[in-house]
Tab-separated table of C-alpha atoms and ligand atoms in Angstrom:
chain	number	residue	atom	x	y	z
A	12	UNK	CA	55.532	72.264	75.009
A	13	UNK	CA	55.084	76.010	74.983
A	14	UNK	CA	56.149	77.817	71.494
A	15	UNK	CA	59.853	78.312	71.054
A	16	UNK	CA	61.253	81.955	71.607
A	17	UNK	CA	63.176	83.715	69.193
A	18	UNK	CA	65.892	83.525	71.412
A	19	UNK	CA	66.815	80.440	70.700
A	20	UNK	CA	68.609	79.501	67.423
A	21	UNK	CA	66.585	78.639	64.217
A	22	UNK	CA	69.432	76.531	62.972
A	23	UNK	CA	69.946	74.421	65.921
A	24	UNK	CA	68.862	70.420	66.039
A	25	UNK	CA	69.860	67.802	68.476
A	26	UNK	CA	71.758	64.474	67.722
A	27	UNK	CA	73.414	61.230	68.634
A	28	UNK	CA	77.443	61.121	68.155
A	29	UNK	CA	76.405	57.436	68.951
A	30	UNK	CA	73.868	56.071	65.617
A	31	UNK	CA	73.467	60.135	63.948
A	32	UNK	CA	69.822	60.500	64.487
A	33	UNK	CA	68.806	63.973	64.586
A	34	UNK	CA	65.832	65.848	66.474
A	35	UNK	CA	64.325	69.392	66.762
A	36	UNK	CA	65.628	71.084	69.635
A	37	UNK	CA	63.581	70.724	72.225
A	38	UNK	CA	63.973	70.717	76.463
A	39	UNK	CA	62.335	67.242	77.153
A	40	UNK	CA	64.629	65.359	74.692
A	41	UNK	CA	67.407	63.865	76.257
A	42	UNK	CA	68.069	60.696	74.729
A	43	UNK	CA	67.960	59.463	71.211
A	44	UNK	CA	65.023	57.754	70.558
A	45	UNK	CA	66.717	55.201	68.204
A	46	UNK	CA	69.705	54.228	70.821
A	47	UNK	CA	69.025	55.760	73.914
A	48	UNK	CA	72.590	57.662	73.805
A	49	UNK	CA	72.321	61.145	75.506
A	50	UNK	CA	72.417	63.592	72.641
A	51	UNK	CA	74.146	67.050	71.408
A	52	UNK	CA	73.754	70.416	69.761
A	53	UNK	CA	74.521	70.193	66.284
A	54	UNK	CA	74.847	73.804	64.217
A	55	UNK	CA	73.804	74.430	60.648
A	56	UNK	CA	76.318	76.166	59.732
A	57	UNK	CA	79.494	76.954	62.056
A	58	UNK	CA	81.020	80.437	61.393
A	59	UNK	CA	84.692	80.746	60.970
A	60	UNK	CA	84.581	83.904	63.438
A	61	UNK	CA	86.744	83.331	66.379
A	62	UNK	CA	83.572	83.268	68.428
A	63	UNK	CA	82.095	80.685	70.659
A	64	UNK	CA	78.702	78.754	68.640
A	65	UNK	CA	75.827	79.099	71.219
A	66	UNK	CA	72.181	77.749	70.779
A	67	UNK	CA	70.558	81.415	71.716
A	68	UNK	CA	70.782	83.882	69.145
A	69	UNK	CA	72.267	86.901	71.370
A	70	UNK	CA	73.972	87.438	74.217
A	71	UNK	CA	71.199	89.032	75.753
A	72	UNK	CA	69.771	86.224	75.586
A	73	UNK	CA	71.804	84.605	78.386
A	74	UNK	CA	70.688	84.394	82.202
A	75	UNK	CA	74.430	85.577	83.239
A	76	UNK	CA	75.566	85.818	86.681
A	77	UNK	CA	79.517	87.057	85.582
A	78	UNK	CA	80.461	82.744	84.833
A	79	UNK	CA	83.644	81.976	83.256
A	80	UNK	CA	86.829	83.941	82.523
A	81	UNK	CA	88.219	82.247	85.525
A	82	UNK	CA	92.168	83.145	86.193
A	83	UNK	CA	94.771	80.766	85.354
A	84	UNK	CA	97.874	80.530	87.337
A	85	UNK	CA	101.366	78.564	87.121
A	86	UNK	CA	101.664	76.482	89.753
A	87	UNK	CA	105.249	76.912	90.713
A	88	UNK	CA	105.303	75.519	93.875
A	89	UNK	CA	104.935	72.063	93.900
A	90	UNK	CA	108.656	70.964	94.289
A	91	UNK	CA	109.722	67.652	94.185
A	92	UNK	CA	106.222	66.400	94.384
A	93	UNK	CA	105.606	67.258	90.543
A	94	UNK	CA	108.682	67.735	89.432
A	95	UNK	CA	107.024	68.954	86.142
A	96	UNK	CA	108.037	73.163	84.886
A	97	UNK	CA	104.338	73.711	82.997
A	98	UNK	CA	101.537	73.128	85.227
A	99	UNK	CA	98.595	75.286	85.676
A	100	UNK	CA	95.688	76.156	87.339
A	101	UNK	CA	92.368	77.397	85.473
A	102	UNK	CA	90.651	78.434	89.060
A	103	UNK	CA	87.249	77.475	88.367
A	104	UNK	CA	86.271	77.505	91.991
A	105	UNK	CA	85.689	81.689	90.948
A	106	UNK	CA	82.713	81.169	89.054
A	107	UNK	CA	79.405	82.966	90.727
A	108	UNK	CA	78.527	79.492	92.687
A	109	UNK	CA	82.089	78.406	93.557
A	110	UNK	CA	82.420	75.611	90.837
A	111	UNK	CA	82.712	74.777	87.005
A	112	UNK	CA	79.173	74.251	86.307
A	113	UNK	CA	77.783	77.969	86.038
A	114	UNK	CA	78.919	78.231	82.334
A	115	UNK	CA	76.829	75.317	81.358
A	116	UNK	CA	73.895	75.997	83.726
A	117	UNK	CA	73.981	79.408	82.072
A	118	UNK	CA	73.395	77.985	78.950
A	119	UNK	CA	70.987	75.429	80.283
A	120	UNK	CA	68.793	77.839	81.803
A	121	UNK	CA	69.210	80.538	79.080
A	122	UNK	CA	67.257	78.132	76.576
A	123	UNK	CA	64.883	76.982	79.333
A	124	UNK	CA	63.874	80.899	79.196
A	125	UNK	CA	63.642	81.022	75.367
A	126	UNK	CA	61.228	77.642	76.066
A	127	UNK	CA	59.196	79.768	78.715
A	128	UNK	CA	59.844	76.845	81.397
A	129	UNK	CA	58.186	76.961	84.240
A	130	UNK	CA	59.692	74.648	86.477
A	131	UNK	CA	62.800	72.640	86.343
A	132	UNK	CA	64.197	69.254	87.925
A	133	UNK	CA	68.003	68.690	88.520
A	134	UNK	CA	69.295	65.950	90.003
A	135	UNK	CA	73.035	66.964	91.498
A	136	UNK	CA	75.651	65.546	94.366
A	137	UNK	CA	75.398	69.299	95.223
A	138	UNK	CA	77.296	71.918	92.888
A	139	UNK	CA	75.263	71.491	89.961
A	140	UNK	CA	72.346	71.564	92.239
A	141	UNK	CA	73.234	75.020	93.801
A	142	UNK	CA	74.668	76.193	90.256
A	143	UNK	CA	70.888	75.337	89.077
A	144	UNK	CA	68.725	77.018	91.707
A	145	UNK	CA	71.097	79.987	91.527
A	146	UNK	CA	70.723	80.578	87.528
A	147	UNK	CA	66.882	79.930	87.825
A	148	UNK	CA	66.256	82.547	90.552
A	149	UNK	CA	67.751	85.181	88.324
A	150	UNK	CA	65.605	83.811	85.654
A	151	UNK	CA	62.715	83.562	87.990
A	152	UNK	CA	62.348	79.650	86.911
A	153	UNK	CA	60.817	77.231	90.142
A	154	UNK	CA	63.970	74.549	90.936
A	155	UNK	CA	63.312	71.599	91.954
A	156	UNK	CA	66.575	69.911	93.132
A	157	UNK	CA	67.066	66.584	93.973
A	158	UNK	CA	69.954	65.518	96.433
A	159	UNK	CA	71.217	62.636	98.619
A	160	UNK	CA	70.282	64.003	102.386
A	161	UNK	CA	74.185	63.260	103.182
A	162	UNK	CA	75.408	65.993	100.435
A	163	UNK	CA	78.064	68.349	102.526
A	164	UNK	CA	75.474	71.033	104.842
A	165	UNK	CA	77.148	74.007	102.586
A	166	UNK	CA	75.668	72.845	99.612
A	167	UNK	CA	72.412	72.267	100.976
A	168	UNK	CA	72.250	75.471	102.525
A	169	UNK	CA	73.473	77.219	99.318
A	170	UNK	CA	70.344	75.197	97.219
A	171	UNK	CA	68.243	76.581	100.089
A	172	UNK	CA	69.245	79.956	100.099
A	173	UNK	CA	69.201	80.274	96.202
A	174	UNK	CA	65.540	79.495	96.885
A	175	UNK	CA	64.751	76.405	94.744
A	176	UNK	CA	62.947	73.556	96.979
A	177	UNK	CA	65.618	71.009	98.001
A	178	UNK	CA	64.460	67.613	97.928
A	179	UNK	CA	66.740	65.576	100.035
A	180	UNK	CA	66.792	61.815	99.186
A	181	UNK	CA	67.774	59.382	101.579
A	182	UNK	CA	69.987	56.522	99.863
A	183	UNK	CA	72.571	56.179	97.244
A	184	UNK	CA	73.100	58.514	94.478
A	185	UNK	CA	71.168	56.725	92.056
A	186	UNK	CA	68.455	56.231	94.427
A	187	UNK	CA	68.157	60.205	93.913
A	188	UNK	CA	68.260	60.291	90.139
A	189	UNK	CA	65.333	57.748	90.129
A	190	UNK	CA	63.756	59.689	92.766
A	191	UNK	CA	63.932	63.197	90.310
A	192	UNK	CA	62.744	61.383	87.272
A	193	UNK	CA	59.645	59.974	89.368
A	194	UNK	CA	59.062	63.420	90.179
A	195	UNK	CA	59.285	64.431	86.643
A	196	UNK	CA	56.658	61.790	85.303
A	197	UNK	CA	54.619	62.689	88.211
A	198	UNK	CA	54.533	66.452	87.627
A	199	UNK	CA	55.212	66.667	83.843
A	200	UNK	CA	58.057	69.399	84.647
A	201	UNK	CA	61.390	69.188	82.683
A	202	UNK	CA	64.279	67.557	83.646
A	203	UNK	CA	67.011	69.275	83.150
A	204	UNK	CA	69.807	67.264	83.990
A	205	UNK	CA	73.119	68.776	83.452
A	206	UNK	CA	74.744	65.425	82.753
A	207	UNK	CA	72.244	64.982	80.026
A	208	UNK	CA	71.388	68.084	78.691
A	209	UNK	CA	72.732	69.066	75.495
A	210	UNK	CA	72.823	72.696	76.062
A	211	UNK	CA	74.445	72.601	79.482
A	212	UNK	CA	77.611	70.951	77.189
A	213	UNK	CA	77.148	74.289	74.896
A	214	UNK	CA	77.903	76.333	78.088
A	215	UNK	CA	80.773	73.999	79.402
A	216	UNK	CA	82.762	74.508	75.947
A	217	UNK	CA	83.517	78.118	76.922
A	218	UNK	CA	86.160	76.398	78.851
A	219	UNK	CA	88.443	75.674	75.836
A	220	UNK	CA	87.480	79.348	74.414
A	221	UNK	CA	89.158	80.611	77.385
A	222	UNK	CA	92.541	78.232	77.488
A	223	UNK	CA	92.723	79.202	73.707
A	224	UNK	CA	92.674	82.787	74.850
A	225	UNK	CA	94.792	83.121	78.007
A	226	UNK	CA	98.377	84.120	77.243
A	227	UNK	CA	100.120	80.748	78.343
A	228	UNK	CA	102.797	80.730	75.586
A	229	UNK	CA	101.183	77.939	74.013
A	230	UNK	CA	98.162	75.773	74.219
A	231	UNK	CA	99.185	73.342	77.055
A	232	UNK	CA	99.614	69.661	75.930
A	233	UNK	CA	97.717	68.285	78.250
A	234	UNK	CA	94.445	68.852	80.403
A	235	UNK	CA	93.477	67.388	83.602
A	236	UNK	CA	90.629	67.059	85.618
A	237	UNK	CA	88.153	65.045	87.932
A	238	UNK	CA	85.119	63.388	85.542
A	239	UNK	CA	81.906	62.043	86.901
A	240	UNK	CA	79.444	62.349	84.239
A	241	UNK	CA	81.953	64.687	82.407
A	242	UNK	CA	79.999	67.681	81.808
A	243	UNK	CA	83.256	69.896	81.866
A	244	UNK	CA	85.421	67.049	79.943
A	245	UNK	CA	83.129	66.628	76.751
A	246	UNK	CA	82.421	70.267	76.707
A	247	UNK	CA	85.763	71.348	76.844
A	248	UNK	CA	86.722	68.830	73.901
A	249	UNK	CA	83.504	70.272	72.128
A	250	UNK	CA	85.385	73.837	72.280
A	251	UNK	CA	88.477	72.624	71.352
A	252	UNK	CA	86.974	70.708	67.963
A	253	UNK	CA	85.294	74.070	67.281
A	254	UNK	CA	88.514	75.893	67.851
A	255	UNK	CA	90.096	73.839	65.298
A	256	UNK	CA	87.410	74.065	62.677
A	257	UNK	CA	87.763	77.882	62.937
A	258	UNK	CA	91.554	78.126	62.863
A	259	UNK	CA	91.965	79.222	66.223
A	260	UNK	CA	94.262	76.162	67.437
A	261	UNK	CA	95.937	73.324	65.470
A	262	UNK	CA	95.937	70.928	68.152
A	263	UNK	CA	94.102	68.760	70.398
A	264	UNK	CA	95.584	68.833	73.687
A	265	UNK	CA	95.684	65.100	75.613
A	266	UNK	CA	92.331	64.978	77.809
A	267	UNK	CA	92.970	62.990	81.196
A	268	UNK	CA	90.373	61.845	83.459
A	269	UNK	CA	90.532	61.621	87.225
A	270	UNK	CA	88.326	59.288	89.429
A	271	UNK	CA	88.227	58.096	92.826
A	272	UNK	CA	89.994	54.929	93.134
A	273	UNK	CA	86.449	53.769	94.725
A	274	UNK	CA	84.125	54.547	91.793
A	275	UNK	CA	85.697	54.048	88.491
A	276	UNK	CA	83.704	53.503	85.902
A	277	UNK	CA	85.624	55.474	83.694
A	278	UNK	CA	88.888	53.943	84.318
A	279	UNK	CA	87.714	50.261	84.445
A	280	UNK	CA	86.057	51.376	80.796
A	281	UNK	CA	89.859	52.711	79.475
A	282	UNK	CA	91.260	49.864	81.079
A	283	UNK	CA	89.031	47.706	79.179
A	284	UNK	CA	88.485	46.090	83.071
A	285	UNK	CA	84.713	45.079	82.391
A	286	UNK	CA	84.468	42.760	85.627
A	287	UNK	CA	81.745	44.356	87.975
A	288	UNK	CA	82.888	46.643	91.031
A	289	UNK	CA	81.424	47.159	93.843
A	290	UNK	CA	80.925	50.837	94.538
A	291	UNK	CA	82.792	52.128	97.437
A	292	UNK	CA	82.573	55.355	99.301
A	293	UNK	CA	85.337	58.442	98.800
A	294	UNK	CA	85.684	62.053	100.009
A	295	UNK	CA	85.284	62.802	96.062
A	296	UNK	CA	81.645	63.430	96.031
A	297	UNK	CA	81.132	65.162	92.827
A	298	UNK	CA	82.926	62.069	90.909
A	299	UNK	CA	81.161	59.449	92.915
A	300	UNK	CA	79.133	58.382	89.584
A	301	UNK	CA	78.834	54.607	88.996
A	302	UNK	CA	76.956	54.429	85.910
A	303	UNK	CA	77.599	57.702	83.426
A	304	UNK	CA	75.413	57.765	80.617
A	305	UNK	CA	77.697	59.493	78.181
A	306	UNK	CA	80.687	57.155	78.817
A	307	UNK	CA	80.720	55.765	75.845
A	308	UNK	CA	81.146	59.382	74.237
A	309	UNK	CA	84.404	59.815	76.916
A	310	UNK	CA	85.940	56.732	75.894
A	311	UNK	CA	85.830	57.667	72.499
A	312	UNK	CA	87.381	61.056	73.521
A	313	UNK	CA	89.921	59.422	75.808
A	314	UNK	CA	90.838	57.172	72.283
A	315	UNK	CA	90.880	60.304	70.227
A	316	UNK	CA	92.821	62.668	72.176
A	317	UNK	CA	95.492	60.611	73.569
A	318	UNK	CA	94.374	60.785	77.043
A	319	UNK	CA	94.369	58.584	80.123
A	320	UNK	CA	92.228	57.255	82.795
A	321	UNK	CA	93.468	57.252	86.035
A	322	UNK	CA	92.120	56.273	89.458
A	323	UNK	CA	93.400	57.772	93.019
A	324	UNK	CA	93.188	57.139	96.084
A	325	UNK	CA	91.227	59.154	98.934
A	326	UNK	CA	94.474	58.777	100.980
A	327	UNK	CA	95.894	60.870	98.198
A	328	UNK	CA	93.063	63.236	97.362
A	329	UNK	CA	93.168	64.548	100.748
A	330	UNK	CA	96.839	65.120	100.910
A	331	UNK	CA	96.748	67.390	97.747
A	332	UNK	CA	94.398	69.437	99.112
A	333	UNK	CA	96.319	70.090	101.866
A	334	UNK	CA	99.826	70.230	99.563
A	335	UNK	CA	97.175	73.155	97.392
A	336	UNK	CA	96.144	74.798	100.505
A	337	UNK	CA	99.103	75.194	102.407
A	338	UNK	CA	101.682	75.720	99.633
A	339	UNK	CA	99.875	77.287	97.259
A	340	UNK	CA	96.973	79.058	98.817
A	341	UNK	CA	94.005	77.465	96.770
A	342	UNK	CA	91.297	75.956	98.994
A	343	UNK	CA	89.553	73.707	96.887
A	344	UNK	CA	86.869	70.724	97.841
A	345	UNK	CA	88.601	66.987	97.612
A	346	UNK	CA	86.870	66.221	94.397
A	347	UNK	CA	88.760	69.030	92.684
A	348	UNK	CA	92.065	68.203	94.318
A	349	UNK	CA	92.296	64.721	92.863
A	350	UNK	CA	93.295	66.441	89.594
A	351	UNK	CA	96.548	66.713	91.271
A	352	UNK	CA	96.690	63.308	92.857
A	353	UNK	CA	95.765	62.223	88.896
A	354	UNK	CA	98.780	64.383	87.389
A	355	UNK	CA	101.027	62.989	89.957
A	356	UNK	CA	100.152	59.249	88.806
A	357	UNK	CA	100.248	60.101	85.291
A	358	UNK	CA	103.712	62.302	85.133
A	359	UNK	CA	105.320	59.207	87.884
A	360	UNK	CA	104.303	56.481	85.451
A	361	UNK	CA	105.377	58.447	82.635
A	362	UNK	CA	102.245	59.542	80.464
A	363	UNK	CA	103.097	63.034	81.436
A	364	UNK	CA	106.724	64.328	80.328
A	365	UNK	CA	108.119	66.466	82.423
A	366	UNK	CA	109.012	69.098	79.834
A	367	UNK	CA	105.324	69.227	79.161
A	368	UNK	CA	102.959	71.617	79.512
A	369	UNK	CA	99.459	71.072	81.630
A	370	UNK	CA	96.655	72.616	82.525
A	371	UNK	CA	94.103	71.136	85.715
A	372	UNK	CA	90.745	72.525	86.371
A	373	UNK	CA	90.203	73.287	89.662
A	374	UNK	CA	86.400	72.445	89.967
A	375	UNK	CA	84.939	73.728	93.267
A	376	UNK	CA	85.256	75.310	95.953
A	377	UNK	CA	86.826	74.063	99.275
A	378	UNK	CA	84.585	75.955	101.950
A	379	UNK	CA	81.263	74.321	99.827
A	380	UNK	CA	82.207	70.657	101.444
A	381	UNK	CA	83.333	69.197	104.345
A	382	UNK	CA	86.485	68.813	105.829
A	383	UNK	CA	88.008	65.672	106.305
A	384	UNK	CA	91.491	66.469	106.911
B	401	PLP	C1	83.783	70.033	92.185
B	401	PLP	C2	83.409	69.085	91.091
B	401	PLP	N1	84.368	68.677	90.245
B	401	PLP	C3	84.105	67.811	89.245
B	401	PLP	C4	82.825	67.302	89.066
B	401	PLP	C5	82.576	66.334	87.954
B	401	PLP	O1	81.739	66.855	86.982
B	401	PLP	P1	81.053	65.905	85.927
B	401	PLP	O2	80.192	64.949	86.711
B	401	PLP	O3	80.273	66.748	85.052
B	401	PLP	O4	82.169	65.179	85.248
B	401	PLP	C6	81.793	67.701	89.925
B	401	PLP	C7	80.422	67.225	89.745
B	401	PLP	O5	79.554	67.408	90.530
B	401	PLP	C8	82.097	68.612	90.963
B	401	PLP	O6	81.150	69.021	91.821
B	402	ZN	ZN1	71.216	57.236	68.641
């Protein structure tokens, strides 16, 4: 491993939420060695400044291409669908690659650069993928990027374009994970998985930093969105604990989890269903994750928050994202629209009061998949 830059943070170590082992920062570490749980960025010492923790010293230190500050707006147009008054929309479709992930591949590739990495490996169902290759252009960092060959043509073309070398994997989506970490052994590169780096979580957390900030009256009770491997979910309840160590906000909203009503390994975890599935195909793409390796960390979150699992139908998914785009003029990809579908189970059965106040993330972009309505 080449010498540590001084960009990266001198107090920094890695370590498991799972057993509390803790490691020296370091890009090839992704798993505690004791347990095998995916690990996370602990600080030595956590300012009471209002400001976001980060692993790299400055921001100068940050490959930025403009991520985050995405808008949020009230969705007042959803009728008698969602008969609920407080619902928003954090548009995270507006980030530089048209999806949530630029914040935490920011991070992700910012402390590859303070490692002096040379190449990197990402294994993606397509948005992290073109997130990656975008963030290591600008920091002139070769990207290797591992796909299935039936990811939507956008996102494929947008990995291309970026210019990191696509590597198109016939078979199912674990077929391509195994297929990247192959490659890694093979080559000795780093993997830099966003759903197991620690750092790419550090970048994700800017999410909460922003609800905090946005003038929404309050902070809303609840937050919603689609969770695979829940890069965005854990680092946005990583940004809220921070925000309540500092004094920023008193309360942890509720955090919800969507999933495809044909992969649910999330659900079937809350729902303490432990009889094997078989895994289906759904329109959801960027949730279609049978096995995540940090959902034993989500399930704790689900506990500790309040929050609920709940699984929707493609049916569904597809008509929100017309409901979105014709009624509301946000064209977003079906993965991202099953937030809605998920608020509209939770707020029917209850688990969301109407009075209440919610905000969804709306992931991704609609013109990066394919259209199946
Ligand atoms: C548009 C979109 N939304 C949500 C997700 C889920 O993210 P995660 O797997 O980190 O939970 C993805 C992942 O690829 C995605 O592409
Ligand atoms: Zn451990």
């Amino acid at each position: 491993m080449s010498e540590v830059s001084t960009s990266i943070r001198k107090d920094i170590s890695l370590y498991c939420s799972s057993c509390g082992a803790s490691f020296p920062p370091d890009m090839r570490l992704l798993a505690c060695t004791v347990c095998g749980e995916p690990l996370l960025v602990k600080y030595g010492e956590i300012s009471t400044n209002p400001h976001m923790e980060i692993p790299v010293y400055s921001c100068n230190a940050l490959v930025s291409l403009g991520e985050g500050n995405t808008p949020v707006i009230k969705m007042d147009k959803l009728g008698s669908r969602l008969p609920c008054g407080n619902i928003f929309a954090k548009l995270e479709f507006m980030n530089p690659t048209g999806s949530f992930k630029d914040r935490g591949t920011a991070m992700m590739i910012s402390v590859a650069k303070g490692f002096n990495i040379a190449n990197l490996v990402e294994d993606s169902s397509g948005n992290a993928g073109s997130s990656v290759a975008a963030y290591c252009g600008k920091a002139g960092i070769t990207a290797h990027i591992f796909v299935p060959s039936s990811a939507p043509q956008p996102k494929l073309d947008q990995i291309s374009v970026y210019g990191a070398i696509a590597h198109k994997i016939e078979g199912t989506r674990e077929m391509v994970t195994d297929a990247a970490s192959d490659f890694v052994d093979e080559k000795g590169y780093v993997y830099g998985a966003h759903k197991l780096s620690p750092y790419f979580l550090e970048g994700t957390k800017a999410f909460a930093y922003e609800i905090a900030r946005h003038n929404l009256g309050e902070m809303p009770e609840h937050i919603i969105m689609p969770v695979g491997n829940g890069s965005l979910y854990i680092g946005a309840w990583l940004g809220f604990k921070e925000l309540i160590f500092k004094g920023v906000i008193s309360k942890m909203p509720k955090m919800h989890v969507v999933q495809a009503s044909a992969v649910k390994p999330l659900v079937n975890l809350f729902s303490g269903n432990r009889k094997e599935e078989p895994i289906g195909i759904t329109v959801a793409g960027g949730i279609s994750v049978s096995n995540p390796p940090r959902s034993k960390l989500i399930g704790e979150i689900l506990l500790e928050t309040g929050g609920h699992a709940a699984a929707v139908d493609d049916e569904v998914i597809l008509e929100w994202q017309k409901i979105l785009a014709q009624e509301n003029g946000i064209y977003c990809e079906p993965t991202s629209s099953s937030a809605f579908a998920g608020l509209e189970y939770l707020i029917r059965d209850g688990i969301i009061a109407k009075k209440e106040s919610v905000l969804v993330a709306v992931t991704g972009f609609g013109l990066k998949d394919n259209l199946y309505i």
